[in-house]
XYZ file of C-alpha atoms in Angstrom:
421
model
C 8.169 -8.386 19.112
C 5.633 -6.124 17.172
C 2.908 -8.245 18.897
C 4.262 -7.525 21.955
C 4.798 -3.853 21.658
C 1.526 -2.661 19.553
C -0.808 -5.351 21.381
C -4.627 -5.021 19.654
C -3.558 -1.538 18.229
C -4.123 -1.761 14.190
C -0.609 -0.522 12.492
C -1.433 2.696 11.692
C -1.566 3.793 7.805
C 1.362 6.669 7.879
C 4.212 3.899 8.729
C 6.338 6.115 10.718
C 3.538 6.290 13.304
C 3.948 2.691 13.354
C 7.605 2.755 13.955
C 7.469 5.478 16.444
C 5.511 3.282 18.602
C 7.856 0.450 18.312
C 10.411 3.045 18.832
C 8.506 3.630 22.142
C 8.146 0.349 23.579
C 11.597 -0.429 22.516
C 12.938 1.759 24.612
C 10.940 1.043 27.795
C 12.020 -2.726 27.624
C 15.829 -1.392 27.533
C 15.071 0.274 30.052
C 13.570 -1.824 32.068
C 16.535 -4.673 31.471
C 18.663 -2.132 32.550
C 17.515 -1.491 35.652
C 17.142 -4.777 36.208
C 21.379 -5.273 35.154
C 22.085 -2.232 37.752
C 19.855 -3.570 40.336
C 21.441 -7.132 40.070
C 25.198 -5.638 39.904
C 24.480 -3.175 42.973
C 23.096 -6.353 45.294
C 25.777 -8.168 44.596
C 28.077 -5.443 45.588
C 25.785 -4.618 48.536
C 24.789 -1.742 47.751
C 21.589 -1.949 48.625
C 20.448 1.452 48.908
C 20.345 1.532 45.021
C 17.500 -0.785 44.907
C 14.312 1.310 45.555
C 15.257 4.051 42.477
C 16.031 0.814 40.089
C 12.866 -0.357 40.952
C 11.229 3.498 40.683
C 13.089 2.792 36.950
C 11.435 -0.597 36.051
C 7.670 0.608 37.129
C 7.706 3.871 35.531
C 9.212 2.040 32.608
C 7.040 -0.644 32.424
C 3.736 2.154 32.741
C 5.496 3.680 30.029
C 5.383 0.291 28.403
C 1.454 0.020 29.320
C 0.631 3.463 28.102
C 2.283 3.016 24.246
C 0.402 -0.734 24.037
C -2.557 1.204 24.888
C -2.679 3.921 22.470
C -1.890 6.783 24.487
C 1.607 7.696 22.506
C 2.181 11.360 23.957
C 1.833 10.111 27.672
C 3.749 7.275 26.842
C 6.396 9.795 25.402
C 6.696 11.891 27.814
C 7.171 9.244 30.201
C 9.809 8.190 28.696
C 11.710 11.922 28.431
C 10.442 12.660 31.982
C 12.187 9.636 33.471
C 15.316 9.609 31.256
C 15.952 13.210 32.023
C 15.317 12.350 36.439
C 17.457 9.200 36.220
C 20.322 10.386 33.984
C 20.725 13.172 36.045
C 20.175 11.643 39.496
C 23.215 8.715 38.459
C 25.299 11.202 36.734
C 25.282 13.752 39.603
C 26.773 11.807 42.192
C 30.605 12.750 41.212
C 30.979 9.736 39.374
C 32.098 10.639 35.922
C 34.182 7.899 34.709
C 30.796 5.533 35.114
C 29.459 6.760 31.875
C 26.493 7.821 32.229
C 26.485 11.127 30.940
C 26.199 9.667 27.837
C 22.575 8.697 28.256
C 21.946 12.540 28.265
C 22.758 12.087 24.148
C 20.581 9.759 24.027
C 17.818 11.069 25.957
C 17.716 14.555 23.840
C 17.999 12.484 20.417
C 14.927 10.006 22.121
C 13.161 13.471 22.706
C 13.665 15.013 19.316
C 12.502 11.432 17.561
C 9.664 10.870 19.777
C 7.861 14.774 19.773
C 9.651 16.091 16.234
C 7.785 18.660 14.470
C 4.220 17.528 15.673
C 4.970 19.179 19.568
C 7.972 21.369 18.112
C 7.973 24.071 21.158
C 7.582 21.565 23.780
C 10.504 19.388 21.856
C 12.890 22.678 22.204
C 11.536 23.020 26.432
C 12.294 19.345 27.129
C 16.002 19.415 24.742
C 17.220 22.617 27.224
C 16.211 20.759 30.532
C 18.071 18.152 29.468
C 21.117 20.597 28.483
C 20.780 22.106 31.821
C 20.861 18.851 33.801
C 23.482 17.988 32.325
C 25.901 21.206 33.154
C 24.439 21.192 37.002
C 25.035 17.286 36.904
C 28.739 17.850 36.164
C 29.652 21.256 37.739
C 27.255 20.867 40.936
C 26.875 17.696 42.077
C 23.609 16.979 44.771
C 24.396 13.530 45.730
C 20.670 12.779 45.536
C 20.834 9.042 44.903
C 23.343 7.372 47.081
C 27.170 7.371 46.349
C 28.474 3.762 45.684
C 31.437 2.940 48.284
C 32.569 -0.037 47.165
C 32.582 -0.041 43.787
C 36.024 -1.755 42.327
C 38.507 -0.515 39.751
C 36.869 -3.739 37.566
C 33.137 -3.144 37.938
C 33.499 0.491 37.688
C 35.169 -0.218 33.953
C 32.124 -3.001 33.530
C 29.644 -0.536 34.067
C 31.141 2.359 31.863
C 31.556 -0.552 28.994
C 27.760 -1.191 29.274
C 26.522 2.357 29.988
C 29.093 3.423 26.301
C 27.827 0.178 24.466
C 23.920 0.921 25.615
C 24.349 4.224 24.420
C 26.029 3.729 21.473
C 23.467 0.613 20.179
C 20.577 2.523 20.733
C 20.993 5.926 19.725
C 22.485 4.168 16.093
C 19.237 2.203 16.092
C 17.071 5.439 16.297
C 19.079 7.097 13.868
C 19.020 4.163 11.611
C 14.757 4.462 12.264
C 14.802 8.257 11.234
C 16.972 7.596 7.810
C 14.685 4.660 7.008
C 11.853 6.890 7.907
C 13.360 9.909 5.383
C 14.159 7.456 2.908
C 10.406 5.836 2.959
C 9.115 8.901 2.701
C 11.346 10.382 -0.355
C 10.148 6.862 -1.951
C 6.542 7.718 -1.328
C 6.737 11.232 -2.601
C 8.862 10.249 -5.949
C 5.646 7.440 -6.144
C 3.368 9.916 -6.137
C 5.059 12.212 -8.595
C 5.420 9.501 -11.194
C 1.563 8.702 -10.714
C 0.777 12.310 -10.931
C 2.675 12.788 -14.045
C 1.160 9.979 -15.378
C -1.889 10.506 -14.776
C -1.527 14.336 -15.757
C -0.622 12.789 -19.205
C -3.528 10.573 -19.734
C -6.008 13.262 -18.700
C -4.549 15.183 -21.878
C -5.061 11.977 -23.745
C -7.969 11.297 -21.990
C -9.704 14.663 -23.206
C -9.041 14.725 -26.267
C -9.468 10.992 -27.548
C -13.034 10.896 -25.226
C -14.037 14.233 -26.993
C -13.099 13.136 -30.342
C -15.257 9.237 -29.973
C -18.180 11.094 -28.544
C -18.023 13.800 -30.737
C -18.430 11.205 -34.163
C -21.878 9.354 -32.985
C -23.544 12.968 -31.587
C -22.724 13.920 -35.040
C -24.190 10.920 -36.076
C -27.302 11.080 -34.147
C -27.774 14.971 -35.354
C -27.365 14.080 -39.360
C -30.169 10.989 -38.658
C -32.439 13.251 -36.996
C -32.031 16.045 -39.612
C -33.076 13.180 -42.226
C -35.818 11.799 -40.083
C -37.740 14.755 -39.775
C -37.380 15.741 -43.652
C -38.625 12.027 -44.285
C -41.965 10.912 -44.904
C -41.316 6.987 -45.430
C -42.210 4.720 -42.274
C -39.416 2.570 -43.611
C -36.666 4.911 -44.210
C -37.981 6.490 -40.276
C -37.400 3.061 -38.944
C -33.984 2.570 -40.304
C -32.979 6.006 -39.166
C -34.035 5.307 -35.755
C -32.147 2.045 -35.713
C -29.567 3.396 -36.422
C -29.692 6.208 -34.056
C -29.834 3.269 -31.140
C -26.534 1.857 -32.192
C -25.061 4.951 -32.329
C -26.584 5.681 -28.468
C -25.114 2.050 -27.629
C -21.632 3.174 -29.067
C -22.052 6.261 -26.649
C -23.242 4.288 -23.841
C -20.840 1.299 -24.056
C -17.693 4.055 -23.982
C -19.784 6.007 -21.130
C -19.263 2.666 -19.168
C -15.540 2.186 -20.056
C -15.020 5.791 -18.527
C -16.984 4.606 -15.485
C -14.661 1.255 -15.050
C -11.479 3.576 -15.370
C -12.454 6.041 -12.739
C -13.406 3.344 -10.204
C -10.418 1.683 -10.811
C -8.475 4.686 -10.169
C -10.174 6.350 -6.974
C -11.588 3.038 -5.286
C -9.219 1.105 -3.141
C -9.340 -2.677 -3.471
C -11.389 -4.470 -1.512
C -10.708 -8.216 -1.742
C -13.033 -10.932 -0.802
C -14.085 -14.583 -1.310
C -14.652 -15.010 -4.436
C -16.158 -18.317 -6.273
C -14.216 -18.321 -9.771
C -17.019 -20.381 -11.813
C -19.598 -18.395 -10.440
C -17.953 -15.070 -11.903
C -17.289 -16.867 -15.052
C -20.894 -17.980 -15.478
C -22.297 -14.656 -14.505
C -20.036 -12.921 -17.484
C -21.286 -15.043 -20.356
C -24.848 -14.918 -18.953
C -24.656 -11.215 -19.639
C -22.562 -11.634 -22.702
C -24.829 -14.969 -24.001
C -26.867 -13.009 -26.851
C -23.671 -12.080 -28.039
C -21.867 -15.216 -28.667
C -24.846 -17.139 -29.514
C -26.202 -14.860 -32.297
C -22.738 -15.580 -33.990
C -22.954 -19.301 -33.223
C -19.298 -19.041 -31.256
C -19.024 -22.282 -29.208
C -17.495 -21.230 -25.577
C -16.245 -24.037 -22.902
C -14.612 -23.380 -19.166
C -12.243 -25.259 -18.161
C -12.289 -25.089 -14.417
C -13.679 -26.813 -10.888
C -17.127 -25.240 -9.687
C -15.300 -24.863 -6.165
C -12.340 -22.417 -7.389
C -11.866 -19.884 -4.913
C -9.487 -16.979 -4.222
C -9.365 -13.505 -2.422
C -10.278 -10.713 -4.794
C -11.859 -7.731 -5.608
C -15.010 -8.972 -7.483
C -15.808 -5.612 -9.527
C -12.954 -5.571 -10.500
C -12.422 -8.990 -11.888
C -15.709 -8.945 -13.283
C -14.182 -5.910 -15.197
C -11.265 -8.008 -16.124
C -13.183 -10.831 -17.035
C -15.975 -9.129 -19.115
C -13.332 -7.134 -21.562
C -11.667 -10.090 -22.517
C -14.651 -12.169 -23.332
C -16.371 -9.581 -25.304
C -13.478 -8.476 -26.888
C -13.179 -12.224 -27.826
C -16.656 -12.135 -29.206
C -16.352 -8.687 -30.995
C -13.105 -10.167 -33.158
C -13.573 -13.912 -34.020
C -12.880 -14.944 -37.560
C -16.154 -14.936 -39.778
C -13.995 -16.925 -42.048
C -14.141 -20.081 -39.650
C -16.798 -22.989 -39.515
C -16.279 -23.083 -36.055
C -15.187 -20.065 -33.867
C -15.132 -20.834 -29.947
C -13.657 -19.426 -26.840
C -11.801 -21.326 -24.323
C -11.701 -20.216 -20.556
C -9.769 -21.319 -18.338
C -8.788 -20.504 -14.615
C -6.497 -22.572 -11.971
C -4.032 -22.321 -9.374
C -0.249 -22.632 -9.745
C 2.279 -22.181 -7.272
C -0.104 -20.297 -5.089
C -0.306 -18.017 -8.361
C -4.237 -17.735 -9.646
C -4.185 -18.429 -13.564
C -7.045 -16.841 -15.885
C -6.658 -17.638 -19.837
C -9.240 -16.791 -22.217
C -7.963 -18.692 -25.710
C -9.550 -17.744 -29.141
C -9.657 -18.623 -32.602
C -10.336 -15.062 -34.013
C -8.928 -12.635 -36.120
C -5.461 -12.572 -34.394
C -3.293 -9.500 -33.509
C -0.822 -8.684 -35.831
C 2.883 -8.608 -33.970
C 3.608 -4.602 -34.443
C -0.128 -3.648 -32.794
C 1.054 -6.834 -29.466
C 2.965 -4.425 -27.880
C 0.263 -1.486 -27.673
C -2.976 -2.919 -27.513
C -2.351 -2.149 -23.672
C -2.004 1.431 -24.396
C -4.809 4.202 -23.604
C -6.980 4.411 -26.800
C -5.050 2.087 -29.056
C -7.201 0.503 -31.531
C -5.480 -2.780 -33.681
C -8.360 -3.257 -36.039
C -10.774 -0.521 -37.639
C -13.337 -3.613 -37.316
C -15.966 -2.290 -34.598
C -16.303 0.156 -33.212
C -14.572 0.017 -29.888
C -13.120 3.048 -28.261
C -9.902 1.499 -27.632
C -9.641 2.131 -23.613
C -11.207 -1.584 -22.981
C -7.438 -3.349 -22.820
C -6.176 -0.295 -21.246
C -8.858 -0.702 -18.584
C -7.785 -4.383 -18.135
C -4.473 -3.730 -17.722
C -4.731 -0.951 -14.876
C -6.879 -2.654 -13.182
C -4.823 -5.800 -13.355
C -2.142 -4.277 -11.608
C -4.071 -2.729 -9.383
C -5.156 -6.001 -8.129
C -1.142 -6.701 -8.168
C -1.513 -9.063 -10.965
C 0.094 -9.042 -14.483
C -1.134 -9.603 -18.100
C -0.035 -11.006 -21.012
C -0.984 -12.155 -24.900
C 0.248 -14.257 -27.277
C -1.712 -13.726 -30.551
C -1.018 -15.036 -34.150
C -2.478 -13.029 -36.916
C -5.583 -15.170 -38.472
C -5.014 -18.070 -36.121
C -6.272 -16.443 -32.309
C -5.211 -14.641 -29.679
C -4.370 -15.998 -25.818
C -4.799 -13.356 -23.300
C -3.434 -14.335 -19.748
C -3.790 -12.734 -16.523
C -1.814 -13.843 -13.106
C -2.947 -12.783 -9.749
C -1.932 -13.124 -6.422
C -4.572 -15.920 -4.771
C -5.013 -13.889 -1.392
């Protein structure tokens, strides 16, 4: 059906624009079957004077139909008004009461105040008093436009009031049922963006003063070295001050990157593509390899070079680049043999990402924070403590979940789950 109605048309991003146009071309099919029930009831009663306005009622329908596929939703709406208001009141004024169909004129104002609403509000309040008006000259002064039925019998005269009270009845409850769905969707949306704001008012507080507390430690760093370099006159003591003043630049930088992750993550939307899984895995510990190799930590994959899934491949890469460092930064210098273990599969079209190792461990009370914005387990490093917060957000914003399972001196497991497309 929604093929039918919105043809090539994209759905748009507001979904009530969407339903509106189903709405739309909802209506012009009833309206075209009913003029095609009427015209088949009226031949077969003879009647065939009938014909040429049910057949004015299925074209200007069925251009109604055309205009709404095409993308042209205010023609397409007025259409519809225009042509409920003329055939309402041409039926309904031919003295005929007990046939019903003053009840389309309830359903005809309710299609106009659904289909115009706020957007055309003047013209909405025009087109609700025509159809007011017809219907008081439709009762009180009849015009016998369209032709008066003659033989019409006790028994199709109930048949067509039953359809014309069960037509209006089904329909105007399904628009009404659209416009609470539409009100509730939209409460649902604003309380969403509420709870984000709130949330994200409360980690800008954090935000500020945690990110002007870690930068505030190596600047004061960097000012003490450079007070002792320039009172120095030993090459050797200059060259120690000045390596230390680039690690204390590389603390700055590597947090000045974590602050750059979170606000992509936050005001890009995600764009997934192809994306081969062994590739992105070889790329991170290409970038990572002085790292792991200086410490002499052995690191195997466990995957198939042609792993694919749909993702967003900066963001993954951010994913996947946390938890191998971090994996790095904390293994055991107690053990002979530290490695890391990564692995990545599919499972019940669920895409699986472990990275397994046999570090320091995470001690049960710190499990349940480590996600949290700058919570640090360890005073080892010197890490700023939004990394696993980082990984987490972005994560879900991929619609994915992530979880660890860590043992204090034995390793840490840190899984992630994401949707495959």
């Amino acid at each position: 059906m929604k093929k039918l109605i919105l043809g090539n048309q994209p759905e748009a991003d507001e979904p009530t624009v969407t339903k509106m146009t189903m709405l739309r071309g909802q209506f012009a099919l009833v309206a075209i079957t009913v003029g095609v029930i009427y015209a088949t009831i009226v031949m077969v009663q003879g009647e065939f004077n009938f014909i040429p306005w049910h057949v004015l009622l299925i074209g200007g329908s069925a251009l109604s139909f055309y205009l709404n596929r095409s993308g042209k939703h205010l023609a397409s709406s007025l259409l519809i008004v225009v042509l409920s208001n003329a055939f309402v009141y041409l039926f309904s004024s031919v003295n005929r009461p007990q046939d019903g169909m003053f009840f389309f004129f309830f359903l005809t104002n309710t299609l106009t105040i659904v289909l115009l609403g706020h957007r055309y509000k003047w013209l909405t309040i025009l087109l609700i008093l025509v159809t007011v008006a017809l219907a008081i000259f439709a009762y009180l002064f009849p015009t016998m436009i369209a032709p008066v039925p003659k033989n019409i019998s006790p028994q199709i005269e109930r048949t067509i009031f039953l359809i014309n009270l069960v037509i209006s009845l089904l329909f105007g409850s399904y628009v009404l049922v659209i416009l609470l769905r539409a009100n509730y969707q939209t409460e649902r949306k604003l309380l969403k963006q509420h709870e984000a704001l709130t949330k994200i008012n409360k980690e800008l507080d954090r935000f500020v003063y945690s990110a002007s507390h870690d930068m505030r430690a190596p600047l004061s760093s960097l000012l003490g070295l450079i007070a002792v370099t320039e009172k120095t006159t030993s090459p050797q003591e200059i060259v120690t001050c000045l390596k230390m003043m680039r690690e204390r630049i590389g603390v700055m930088e590597g947090f000045l990157k974590e602050i750059t992750d979170y606000s992509r993550n936050v005001r890009t939307e995600v764009d997934k593509k192809p994306l081969n899984v062994n590739d992105a895995i070889q790329a991170s510990l290409s970038s990572l390899k002085f790292l792991y190799e200086r410490e002499k930590i052995a690191v195997t994959i466990n995957t198939t070079a042609d792993l694919m899934i749909q993702t967003d491949e900066p963001r993954f890469n951010v994913v996947l680049n946390n938890l191998i460092s971090n994996a790095i930064k904390y293994y055991d210098t107690q053990k002979a043999d530290p490695f890391i273990k990564i692995s990545a599969s599919i499972h019940k079209n669920q895409f699986i990402l472990s990275v397994e190792d046999n570090g320091m461990g995470i001690a049960p009370e710190h499990q349940v924070r480590i996600f949290e914005m700058f919570y640090r387990a360890t005073t080892r490093g010197e890490g700023s403590g939004l990394g696993l917060y980082i990984v987490r957000e972005t994560v879900e914003k991929l619609g994915g979940v992530i979880d660890v399972k860590s043992t204090p001196a034995v390793g840490s497991t840190f899984t992630v789950r994401l949707p495959v497309h």
